[in-house]
JSON list of C-alpha atoms in Angstrom, two decimals:
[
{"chain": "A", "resi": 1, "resn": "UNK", "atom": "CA", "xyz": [-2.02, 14.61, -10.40]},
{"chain": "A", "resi": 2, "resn": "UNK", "atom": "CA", "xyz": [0.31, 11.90, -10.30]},
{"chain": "A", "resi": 3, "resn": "UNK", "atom": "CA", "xyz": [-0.62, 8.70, -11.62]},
{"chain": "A", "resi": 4, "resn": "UNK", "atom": "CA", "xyz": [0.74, 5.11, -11.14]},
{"chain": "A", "resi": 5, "resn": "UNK", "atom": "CA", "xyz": [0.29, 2.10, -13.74]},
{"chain": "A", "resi": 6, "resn": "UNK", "atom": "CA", "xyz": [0.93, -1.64, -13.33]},
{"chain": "A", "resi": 7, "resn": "UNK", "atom": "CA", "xyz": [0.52, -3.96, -16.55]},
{"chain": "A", "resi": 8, "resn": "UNK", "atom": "CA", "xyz": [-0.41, -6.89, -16.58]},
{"chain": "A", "resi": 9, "resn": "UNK", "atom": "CA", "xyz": [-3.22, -6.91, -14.45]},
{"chain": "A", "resi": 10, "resn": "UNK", "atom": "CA", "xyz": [-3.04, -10.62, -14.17]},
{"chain": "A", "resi": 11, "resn": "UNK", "atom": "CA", "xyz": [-0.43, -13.38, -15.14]},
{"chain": "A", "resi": 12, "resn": "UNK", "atom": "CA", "xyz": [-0.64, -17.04, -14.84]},
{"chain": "A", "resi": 13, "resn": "UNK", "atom": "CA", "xyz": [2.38, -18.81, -15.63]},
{"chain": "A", "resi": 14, "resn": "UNK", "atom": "CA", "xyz": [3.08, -22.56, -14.90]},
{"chain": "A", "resi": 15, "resn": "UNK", "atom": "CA", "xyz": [5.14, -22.93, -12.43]},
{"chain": "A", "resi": 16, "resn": "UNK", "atom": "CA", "xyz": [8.84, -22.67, -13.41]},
{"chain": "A", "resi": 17, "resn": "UNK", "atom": "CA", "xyz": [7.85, -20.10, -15.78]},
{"chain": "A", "resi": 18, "resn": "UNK", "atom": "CA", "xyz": [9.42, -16.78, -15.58]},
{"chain": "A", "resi": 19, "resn": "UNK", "atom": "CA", "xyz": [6.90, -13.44, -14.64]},
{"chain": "A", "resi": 20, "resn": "UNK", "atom": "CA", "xyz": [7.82, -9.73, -15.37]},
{"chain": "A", "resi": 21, "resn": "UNK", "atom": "CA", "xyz": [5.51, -7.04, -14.41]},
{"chain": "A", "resi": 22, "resn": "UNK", "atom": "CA", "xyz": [5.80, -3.40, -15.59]},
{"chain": "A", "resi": 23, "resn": "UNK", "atom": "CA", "xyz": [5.43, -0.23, -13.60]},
{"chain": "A", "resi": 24, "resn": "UNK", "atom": "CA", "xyz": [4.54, 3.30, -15.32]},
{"chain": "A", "resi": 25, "resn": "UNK", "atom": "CA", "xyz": [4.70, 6.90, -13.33]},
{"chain": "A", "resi": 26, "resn": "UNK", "atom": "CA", "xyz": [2.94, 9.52, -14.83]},
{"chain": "A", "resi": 27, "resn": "UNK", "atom": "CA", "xyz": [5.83, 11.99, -13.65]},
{"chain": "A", "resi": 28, "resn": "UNK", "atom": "CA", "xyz": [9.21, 11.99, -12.30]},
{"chain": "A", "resi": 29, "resn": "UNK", "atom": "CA", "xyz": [9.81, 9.72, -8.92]},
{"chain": "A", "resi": 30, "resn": "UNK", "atom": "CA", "xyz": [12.57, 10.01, -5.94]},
{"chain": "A", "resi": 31, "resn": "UNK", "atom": "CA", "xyz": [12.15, 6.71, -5.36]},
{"chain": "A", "resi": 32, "resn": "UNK", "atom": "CA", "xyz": [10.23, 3.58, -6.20]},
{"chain": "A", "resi": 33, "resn": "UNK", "atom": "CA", "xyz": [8.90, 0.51, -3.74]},
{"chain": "A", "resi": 34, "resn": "UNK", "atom": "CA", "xyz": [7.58, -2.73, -4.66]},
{"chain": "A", "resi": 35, "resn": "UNK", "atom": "CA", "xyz": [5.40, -4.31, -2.45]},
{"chain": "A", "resi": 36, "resn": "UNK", "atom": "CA", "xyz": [4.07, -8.35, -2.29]},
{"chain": "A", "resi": 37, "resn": "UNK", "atom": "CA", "xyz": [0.55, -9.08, -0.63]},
{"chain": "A", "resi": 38, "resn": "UNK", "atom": "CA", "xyz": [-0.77, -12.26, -0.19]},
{"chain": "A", "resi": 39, "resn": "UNK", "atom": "CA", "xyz": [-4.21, -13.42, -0.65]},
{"chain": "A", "resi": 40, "resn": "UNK", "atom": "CA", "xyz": [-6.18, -12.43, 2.62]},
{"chain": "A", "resi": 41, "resn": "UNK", "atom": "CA", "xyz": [-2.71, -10.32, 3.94]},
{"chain": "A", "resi": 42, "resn": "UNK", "atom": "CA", "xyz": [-1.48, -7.05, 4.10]},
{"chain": "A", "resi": 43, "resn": "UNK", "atom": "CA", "xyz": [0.99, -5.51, 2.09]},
{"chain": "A", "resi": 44, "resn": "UNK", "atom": "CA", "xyz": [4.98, -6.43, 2.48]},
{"chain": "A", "resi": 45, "resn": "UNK", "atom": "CA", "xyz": [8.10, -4.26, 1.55]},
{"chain": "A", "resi": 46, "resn": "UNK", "atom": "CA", "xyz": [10.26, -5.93, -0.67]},
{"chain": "A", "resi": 47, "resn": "UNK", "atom": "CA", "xyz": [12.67, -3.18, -1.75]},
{"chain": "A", "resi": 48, "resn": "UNK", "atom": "CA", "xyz": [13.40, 0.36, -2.71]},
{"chain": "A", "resi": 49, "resn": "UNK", "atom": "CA", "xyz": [15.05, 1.71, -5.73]},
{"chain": "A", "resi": 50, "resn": "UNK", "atom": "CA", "xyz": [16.15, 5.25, -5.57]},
{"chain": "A", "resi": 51, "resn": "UNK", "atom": "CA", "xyz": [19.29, 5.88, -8.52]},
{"chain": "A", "resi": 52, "resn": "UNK", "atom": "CA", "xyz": [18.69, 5.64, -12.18]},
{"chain": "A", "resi": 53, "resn": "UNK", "atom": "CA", "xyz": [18.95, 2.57, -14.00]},
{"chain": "A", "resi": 54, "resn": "UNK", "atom": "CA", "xyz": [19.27, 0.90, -10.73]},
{"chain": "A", "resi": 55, "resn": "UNK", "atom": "CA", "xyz": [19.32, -3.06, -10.67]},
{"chain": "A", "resi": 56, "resn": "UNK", "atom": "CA", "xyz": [18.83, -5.00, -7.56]},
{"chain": "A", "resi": 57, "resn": "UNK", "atom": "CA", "xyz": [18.14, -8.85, -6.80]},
{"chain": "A", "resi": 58, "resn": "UNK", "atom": "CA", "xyz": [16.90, -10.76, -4.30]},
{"chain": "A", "resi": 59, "resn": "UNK", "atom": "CA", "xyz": [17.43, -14.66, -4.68]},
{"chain": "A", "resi": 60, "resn": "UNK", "atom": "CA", "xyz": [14.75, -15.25, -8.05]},
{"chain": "A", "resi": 61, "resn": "UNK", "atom": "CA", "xyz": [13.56, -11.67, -8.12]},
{"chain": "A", "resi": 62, "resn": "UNK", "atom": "CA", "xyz": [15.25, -8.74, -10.19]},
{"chain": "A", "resi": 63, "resn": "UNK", "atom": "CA", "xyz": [14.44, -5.52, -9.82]},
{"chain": "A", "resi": 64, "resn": "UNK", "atom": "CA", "xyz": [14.92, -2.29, -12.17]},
{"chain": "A", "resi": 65, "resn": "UNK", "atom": "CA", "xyz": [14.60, 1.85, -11.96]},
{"chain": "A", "resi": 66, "resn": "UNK", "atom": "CA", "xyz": [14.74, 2.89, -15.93]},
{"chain": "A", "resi": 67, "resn": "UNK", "atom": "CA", "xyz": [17.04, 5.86, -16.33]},
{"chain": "A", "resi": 68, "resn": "UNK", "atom": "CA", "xyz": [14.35, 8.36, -16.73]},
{"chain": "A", "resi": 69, "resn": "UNK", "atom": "CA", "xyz": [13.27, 7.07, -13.20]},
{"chain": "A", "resi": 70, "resn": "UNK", "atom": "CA", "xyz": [9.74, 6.97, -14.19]},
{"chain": "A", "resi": 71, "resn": "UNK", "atom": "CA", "xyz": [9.19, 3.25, -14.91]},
{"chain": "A", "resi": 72, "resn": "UNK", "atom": "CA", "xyz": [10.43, 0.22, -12.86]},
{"chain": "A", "resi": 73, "resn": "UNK", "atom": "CA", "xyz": [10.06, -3.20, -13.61]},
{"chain": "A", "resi": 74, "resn": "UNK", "atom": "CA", "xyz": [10.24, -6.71, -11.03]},
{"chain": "A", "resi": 75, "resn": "UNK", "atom": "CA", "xyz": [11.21, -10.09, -12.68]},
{"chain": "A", "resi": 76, "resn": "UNK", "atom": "CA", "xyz": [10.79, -13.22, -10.97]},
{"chain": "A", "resi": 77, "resn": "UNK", "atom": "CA", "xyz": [12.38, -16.48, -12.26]},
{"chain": "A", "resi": 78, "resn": "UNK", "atom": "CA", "xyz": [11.36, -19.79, -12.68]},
{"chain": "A", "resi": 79, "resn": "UNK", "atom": "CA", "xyz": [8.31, -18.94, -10.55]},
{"chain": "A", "resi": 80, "resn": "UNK", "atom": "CA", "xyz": [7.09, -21.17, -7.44]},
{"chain": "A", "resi": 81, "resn": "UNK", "atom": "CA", "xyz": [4.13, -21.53, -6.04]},
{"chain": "A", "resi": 82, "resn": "UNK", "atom": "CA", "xyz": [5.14, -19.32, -3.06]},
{"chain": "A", "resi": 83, "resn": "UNK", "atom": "CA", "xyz": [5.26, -16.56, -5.26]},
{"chain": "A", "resi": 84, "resn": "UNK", "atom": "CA", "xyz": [1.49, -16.30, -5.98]},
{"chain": "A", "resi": 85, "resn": "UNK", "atom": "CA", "xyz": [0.06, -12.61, -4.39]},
{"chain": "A", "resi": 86, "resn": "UNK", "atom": "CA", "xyz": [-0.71, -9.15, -5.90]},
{"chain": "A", "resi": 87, "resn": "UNK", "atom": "CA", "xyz": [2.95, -7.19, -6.31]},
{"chain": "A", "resi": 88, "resn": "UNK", "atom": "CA", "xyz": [2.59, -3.36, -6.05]},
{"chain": "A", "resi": 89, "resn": "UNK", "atom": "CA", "xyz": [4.73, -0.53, -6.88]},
{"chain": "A", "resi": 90, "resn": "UNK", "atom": "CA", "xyz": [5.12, 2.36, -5.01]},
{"chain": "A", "resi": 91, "resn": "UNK", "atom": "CA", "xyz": [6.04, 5.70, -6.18]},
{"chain": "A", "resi": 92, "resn": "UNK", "atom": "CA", "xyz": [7.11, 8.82, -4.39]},
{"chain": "A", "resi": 93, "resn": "UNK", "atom": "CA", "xyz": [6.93, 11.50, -6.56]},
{"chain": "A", "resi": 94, "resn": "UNK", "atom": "CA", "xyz": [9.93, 14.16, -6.84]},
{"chain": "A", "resi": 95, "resn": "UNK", "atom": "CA", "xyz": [7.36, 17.28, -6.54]},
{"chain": "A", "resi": 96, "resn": "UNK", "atom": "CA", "xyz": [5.35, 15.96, -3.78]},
{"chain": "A", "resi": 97, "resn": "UNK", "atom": "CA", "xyz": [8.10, 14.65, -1.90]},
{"chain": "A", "resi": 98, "resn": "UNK", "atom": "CA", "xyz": [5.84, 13.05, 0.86]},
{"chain": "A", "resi": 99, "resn": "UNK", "atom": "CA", "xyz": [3.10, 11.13, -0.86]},
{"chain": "A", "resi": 100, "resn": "UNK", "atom": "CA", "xyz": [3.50, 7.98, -1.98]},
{"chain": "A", "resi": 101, "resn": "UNK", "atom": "CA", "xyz": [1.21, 6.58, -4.58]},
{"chain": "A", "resi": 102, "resn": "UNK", "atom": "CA", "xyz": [0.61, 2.87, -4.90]},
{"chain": "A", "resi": 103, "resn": "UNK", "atom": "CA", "xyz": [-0.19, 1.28, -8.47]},
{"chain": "A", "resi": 104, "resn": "UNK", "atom": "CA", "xyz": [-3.30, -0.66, -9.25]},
{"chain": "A", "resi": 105, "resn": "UNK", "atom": "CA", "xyz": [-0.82, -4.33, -8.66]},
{"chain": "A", "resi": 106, "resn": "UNK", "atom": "CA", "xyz": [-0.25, -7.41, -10.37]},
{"chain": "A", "resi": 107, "resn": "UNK", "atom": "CA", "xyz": [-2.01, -10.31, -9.43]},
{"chain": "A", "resi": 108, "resn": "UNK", "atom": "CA", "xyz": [0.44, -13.27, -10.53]},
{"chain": "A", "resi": 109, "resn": "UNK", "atom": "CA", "xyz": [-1.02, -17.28, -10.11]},
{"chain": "A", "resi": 110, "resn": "UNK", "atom": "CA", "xyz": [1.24, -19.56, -10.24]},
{"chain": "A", "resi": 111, "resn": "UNK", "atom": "CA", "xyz": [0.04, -23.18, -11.42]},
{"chain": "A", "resi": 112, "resn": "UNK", "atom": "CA", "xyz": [1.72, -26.05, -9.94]},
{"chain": "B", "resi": 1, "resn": "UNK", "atom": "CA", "xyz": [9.66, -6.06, 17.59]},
{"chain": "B", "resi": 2, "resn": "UNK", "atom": "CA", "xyz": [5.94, -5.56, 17.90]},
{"chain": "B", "resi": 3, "resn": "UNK", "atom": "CA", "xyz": [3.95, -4.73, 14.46]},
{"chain": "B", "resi": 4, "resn": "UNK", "atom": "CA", "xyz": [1.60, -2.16, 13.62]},
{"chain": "B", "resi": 5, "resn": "UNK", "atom": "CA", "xyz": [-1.78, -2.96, 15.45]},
{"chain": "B", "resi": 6, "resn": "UNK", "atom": "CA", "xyz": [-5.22, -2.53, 14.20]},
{"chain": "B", "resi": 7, "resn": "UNK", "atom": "CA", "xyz": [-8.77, -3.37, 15.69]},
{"chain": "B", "resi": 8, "resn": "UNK", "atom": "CA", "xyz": [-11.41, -4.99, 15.01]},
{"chain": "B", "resi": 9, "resn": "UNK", "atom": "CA", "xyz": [-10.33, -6.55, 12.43]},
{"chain": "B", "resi": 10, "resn": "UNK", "atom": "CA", "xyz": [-13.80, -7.04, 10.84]},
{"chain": "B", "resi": 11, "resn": "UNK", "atom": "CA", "xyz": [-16.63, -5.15, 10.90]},
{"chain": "B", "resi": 12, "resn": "UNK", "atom": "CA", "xyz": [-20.16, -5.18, 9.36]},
{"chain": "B", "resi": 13, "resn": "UNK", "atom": "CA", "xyz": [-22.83, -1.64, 9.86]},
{"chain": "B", "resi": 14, "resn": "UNK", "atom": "CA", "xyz": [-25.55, -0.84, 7.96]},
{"chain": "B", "resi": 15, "resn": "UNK", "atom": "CA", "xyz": [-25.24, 2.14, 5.88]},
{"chain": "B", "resi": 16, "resn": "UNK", "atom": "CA", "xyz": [-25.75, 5.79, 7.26]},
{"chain": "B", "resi": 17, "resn": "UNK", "atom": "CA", "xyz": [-24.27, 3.96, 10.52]},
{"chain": "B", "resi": 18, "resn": "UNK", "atom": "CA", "xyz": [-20.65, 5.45, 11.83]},
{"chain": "B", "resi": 19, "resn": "UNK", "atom": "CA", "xyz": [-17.68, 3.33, 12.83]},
{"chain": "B", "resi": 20, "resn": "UNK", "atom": "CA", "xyz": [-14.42, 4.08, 14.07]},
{"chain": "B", "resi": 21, "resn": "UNK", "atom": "CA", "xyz": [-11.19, 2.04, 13.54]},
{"chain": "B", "resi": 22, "resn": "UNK", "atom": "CA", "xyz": [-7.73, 2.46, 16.01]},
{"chain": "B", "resi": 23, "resn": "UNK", "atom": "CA", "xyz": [-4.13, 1.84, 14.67]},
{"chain": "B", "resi": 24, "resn": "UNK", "atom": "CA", "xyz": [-1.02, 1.68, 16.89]},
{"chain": "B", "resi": 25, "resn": "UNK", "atom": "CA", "xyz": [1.98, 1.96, 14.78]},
{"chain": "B", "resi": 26, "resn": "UNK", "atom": "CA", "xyz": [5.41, 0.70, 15.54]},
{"chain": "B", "resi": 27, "resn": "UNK", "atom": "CA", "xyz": [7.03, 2.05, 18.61]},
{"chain": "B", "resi": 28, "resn": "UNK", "atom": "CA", "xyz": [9.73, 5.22, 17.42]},
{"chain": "B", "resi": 29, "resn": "UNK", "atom": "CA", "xyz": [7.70, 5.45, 14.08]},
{"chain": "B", "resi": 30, "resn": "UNK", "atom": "CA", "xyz": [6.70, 9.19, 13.30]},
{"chain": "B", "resi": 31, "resn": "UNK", "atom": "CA", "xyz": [4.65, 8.46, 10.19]},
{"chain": "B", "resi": 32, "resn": "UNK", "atom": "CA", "xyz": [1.41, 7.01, 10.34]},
{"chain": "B", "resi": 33, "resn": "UNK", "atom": "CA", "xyz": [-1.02, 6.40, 7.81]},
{"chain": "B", "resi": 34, "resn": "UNK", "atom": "CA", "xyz": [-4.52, 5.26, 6.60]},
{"chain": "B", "resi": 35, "resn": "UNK", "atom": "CA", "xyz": [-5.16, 3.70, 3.15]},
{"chain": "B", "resi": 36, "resn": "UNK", "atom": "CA", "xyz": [-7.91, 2.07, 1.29]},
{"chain": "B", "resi": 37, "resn": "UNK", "atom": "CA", "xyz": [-8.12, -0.80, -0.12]},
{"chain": "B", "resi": 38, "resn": "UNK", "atom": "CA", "xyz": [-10.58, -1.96, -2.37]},
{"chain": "B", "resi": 39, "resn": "UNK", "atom": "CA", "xyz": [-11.21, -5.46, -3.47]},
{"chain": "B", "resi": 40, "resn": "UNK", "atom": "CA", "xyz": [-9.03, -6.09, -6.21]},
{"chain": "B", "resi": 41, "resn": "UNK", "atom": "CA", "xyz": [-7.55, -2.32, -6.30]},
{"chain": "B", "resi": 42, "resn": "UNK", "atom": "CA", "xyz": [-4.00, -0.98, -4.83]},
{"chain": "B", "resi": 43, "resn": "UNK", "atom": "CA", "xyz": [-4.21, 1.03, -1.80]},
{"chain": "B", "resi": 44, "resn": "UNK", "atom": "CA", "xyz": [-5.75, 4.76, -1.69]},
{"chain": "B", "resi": 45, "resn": "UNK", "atom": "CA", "xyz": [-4.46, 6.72, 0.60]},
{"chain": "B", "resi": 46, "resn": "UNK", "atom": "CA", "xyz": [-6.52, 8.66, 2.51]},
{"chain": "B", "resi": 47, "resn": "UNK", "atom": "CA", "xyz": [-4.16, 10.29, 5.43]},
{"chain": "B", "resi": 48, "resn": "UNK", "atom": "CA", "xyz": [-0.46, 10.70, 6.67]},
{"chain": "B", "resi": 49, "resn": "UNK", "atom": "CA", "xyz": [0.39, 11.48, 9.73]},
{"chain": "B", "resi": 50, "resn": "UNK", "atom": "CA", "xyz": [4.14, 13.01, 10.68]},
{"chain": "B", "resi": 51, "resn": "UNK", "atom": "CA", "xyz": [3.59, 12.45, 14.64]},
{"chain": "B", "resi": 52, "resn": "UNK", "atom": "CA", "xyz": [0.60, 14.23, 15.50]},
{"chain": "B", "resi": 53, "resn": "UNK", "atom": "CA", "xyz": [0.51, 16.87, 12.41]},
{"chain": "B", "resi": 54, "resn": "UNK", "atom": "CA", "xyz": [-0.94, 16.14, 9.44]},
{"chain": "B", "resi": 55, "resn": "UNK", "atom": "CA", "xyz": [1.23, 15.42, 6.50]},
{"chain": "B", "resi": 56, "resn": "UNK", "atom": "CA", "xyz": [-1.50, 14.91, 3.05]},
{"chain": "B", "resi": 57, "resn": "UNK", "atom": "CA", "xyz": [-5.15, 14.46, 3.68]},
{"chain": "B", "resi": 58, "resn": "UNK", "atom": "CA", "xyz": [-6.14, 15.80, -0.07]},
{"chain": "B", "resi": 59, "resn": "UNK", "atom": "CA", "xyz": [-7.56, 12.29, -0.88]},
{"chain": "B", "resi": 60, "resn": "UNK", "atom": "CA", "xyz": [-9.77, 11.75, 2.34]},
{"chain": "B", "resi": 61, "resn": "UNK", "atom": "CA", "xyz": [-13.46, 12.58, 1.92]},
{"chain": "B", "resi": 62, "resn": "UNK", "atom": "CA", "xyz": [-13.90, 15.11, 4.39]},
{"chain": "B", "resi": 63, "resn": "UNK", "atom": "CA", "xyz": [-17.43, 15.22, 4.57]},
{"chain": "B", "resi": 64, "resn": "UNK", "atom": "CA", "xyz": [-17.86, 11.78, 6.32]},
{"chain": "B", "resi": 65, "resn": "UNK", "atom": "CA", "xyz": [-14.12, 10.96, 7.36]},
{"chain": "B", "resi": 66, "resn": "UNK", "atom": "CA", "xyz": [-12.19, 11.90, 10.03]},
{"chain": "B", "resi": 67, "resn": "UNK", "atom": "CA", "xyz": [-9.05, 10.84, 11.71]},
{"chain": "B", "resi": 68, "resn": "UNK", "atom": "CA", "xyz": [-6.83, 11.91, 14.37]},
{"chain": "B", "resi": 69, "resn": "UNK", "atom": "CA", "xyz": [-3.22, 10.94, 16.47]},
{"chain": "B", "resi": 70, "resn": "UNK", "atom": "CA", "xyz": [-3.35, 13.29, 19.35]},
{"chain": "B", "resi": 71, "resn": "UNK", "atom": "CA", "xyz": [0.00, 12.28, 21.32]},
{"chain": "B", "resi": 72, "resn": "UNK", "atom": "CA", "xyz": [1.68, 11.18, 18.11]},
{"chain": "B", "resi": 73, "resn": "UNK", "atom": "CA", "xyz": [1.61, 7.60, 18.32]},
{"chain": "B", "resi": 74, "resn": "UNK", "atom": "CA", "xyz": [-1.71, 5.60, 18.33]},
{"chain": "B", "resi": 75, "resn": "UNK", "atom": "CA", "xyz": [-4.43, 6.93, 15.64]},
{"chain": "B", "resi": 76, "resn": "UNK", "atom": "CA", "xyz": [-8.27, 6.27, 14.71]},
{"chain": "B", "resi": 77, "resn": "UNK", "atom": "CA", "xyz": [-10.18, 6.67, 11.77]},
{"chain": "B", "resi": 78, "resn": "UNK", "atom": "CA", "xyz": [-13.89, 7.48, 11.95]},
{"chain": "B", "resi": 79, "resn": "UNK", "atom": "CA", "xyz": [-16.50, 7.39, 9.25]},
{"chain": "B", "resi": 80, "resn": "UNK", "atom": "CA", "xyz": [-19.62, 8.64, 9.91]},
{"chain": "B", "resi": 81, "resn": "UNK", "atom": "CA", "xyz": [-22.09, 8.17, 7.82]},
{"chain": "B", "resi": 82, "resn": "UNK", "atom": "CA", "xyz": [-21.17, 5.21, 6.29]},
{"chain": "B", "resi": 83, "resn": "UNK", "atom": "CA", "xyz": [-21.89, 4.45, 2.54]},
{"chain": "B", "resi": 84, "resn": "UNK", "atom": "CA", "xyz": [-22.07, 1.53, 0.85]},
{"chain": "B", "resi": 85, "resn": "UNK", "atom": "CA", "xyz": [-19.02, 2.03, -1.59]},
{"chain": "B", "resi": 86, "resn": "UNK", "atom": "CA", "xyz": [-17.01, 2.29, 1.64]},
{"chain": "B", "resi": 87, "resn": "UNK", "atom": "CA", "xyz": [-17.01, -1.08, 1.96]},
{"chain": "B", "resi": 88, "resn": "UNK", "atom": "CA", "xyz": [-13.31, -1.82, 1.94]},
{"chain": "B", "resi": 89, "resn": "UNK", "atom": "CA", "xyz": [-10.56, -3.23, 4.04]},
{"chain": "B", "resi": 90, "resn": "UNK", "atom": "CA", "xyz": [-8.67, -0.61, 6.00]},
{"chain": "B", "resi": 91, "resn": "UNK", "atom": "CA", "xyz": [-5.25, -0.76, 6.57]},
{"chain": "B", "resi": 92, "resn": "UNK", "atom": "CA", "xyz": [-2.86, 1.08, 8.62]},
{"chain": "B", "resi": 93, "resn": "UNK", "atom": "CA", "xyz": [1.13, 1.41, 7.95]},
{"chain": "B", "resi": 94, "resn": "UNK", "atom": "CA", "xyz": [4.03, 3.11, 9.92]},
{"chain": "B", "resi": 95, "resn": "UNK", "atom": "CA", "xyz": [7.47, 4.15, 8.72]},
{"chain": "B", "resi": 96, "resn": "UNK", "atom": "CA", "xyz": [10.51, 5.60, 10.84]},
{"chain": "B", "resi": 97, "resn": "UNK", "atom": "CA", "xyz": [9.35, 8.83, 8.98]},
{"chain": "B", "resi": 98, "resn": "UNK", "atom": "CA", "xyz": [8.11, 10.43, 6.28]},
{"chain": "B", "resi": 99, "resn": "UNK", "atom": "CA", "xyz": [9.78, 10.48, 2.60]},
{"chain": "B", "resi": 100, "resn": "UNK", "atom": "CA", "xyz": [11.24, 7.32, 1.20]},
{"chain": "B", "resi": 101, "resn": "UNK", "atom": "CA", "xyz": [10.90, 4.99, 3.69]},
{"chain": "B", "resi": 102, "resn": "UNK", "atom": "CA", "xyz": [9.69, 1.05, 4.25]},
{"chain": "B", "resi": 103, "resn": "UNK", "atom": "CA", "xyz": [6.22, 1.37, 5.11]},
{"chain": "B", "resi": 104, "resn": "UNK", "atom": "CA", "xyz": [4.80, -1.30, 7.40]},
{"chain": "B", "resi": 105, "resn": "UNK", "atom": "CA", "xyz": [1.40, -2.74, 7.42]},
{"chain": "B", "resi": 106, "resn": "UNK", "atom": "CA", "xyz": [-0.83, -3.65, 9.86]},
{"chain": "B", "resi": 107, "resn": "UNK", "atom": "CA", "xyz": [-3.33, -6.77, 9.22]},
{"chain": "B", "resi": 108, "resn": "UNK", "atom": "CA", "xyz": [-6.50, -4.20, 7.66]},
{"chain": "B", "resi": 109, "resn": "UNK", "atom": "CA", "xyz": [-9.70, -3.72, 9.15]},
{"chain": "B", "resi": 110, "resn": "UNK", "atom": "CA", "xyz": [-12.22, -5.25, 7.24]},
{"chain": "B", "resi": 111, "resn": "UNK", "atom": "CA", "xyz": [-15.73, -3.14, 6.51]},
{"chain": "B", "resi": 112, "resn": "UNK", "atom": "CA", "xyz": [-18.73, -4.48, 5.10]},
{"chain": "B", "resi": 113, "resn": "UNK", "atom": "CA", "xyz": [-21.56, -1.63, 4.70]},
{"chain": "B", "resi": 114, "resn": "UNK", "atom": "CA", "xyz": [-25.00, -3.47, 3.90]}
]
């Protein structure tokens, strides 16, 4: 079935730094969401990608949908200590047009 | 705009025990639906809901979970008997519909089997 990957598992960067984490399908997606939770909280939307090669920002965080539309990426710069949480991708795969299937996350610490 | 509701938000059974969890999504949403989270994992989801039919339930374990949204908007998830590797928290999203869609989360129901 399909499969979705997240590296790194962790990152802690001082804060300031810059933070990129990677997300893998194991098939072809329609779309792509990235999701933030906080510790203790529930899951947030951040954004969707749906076209190839699509780039989107949002203030310090950049977004990307590789052209094969089976990896996406977020990068956050010069990282703040609001920005600590667990960031999840989303996939929804072409084939199974309904089901969405959440990656494992990033957990990303920020040190002040 | 109200969120998506869950209750109780924490609750500890002892295993073999049953417990049921209720969910009222967002007013006008069609899709419901119930994941799993595991400490330190991403969410598993276990059913979707497109109003009151069932949408994918292939990942729900069948043989101790149920779950049901008779009128199409508020929903509960039942687990009876409980195990001790269903300790998890619980949560319940809503979207405007089904395929491609912002999901919104409710605040999780967490379960501690001992």
């Amino acid at each position: 079935g399909q499969q979705v990957m997240q590296i790194p598992q962790y990152q802690h960067v001082q804060e300031g730094e810059d933070f990129t984490t990677y997300c893998n399908s194991s098939t072809t997606l329609s779309n792509i969401q990235w999701y933030k939770q906080r510790p203790g909280g529930h899951p947030v939307f951040l954004i969707q990608l749906v076209k190839s090669g699509e780039v989107k920002k949002q203030k310090r965080l950049t977004f990307q949908f590789g052209e094969a539309k089976k990896n996406s990426s977020l990068h956050i710069t010069a990282t703040q200590t609001t920005d600590v949480g667990t960031y999840f991708c989303a996939g929804q795969s072409k084939t199974s047009y309904d089901k969405v299937i959440f990656g494992p996350g990033t957990s990303l610490s920020v040190i002040p | 705009e109200a969120g998506v509701a869950q209750s109780p938000r924490y609750k500890i059974i002892e295993k073999r025990q049953s417990v049921a969890f209720w969910c009222n999504p967002i007013s006008g949403h069609a899709t419901l639906y119930w994941y799993q989270q595991i400490l330190g994992q991403g969410p598993k989801l276990l059913i979707q809901f497109q109003n009151n039919g069932v949408v994918d339930d292939s990942q729900l374990p069948k043989d101790r979970f149920s779950a049901e949204r008779l009128k199409g908007v508020d929903s509960t998830l039942k687990i009876q008997p409980a195990k001790l590797e269903d300790s998890a928290v619980y949560l319940c999203a809503s979207s405007v519909r089904t395929g491609g869609y912002e999901q919104y989360f409710g605040p999780g129901t967490r379960l501690t089997v001992t």
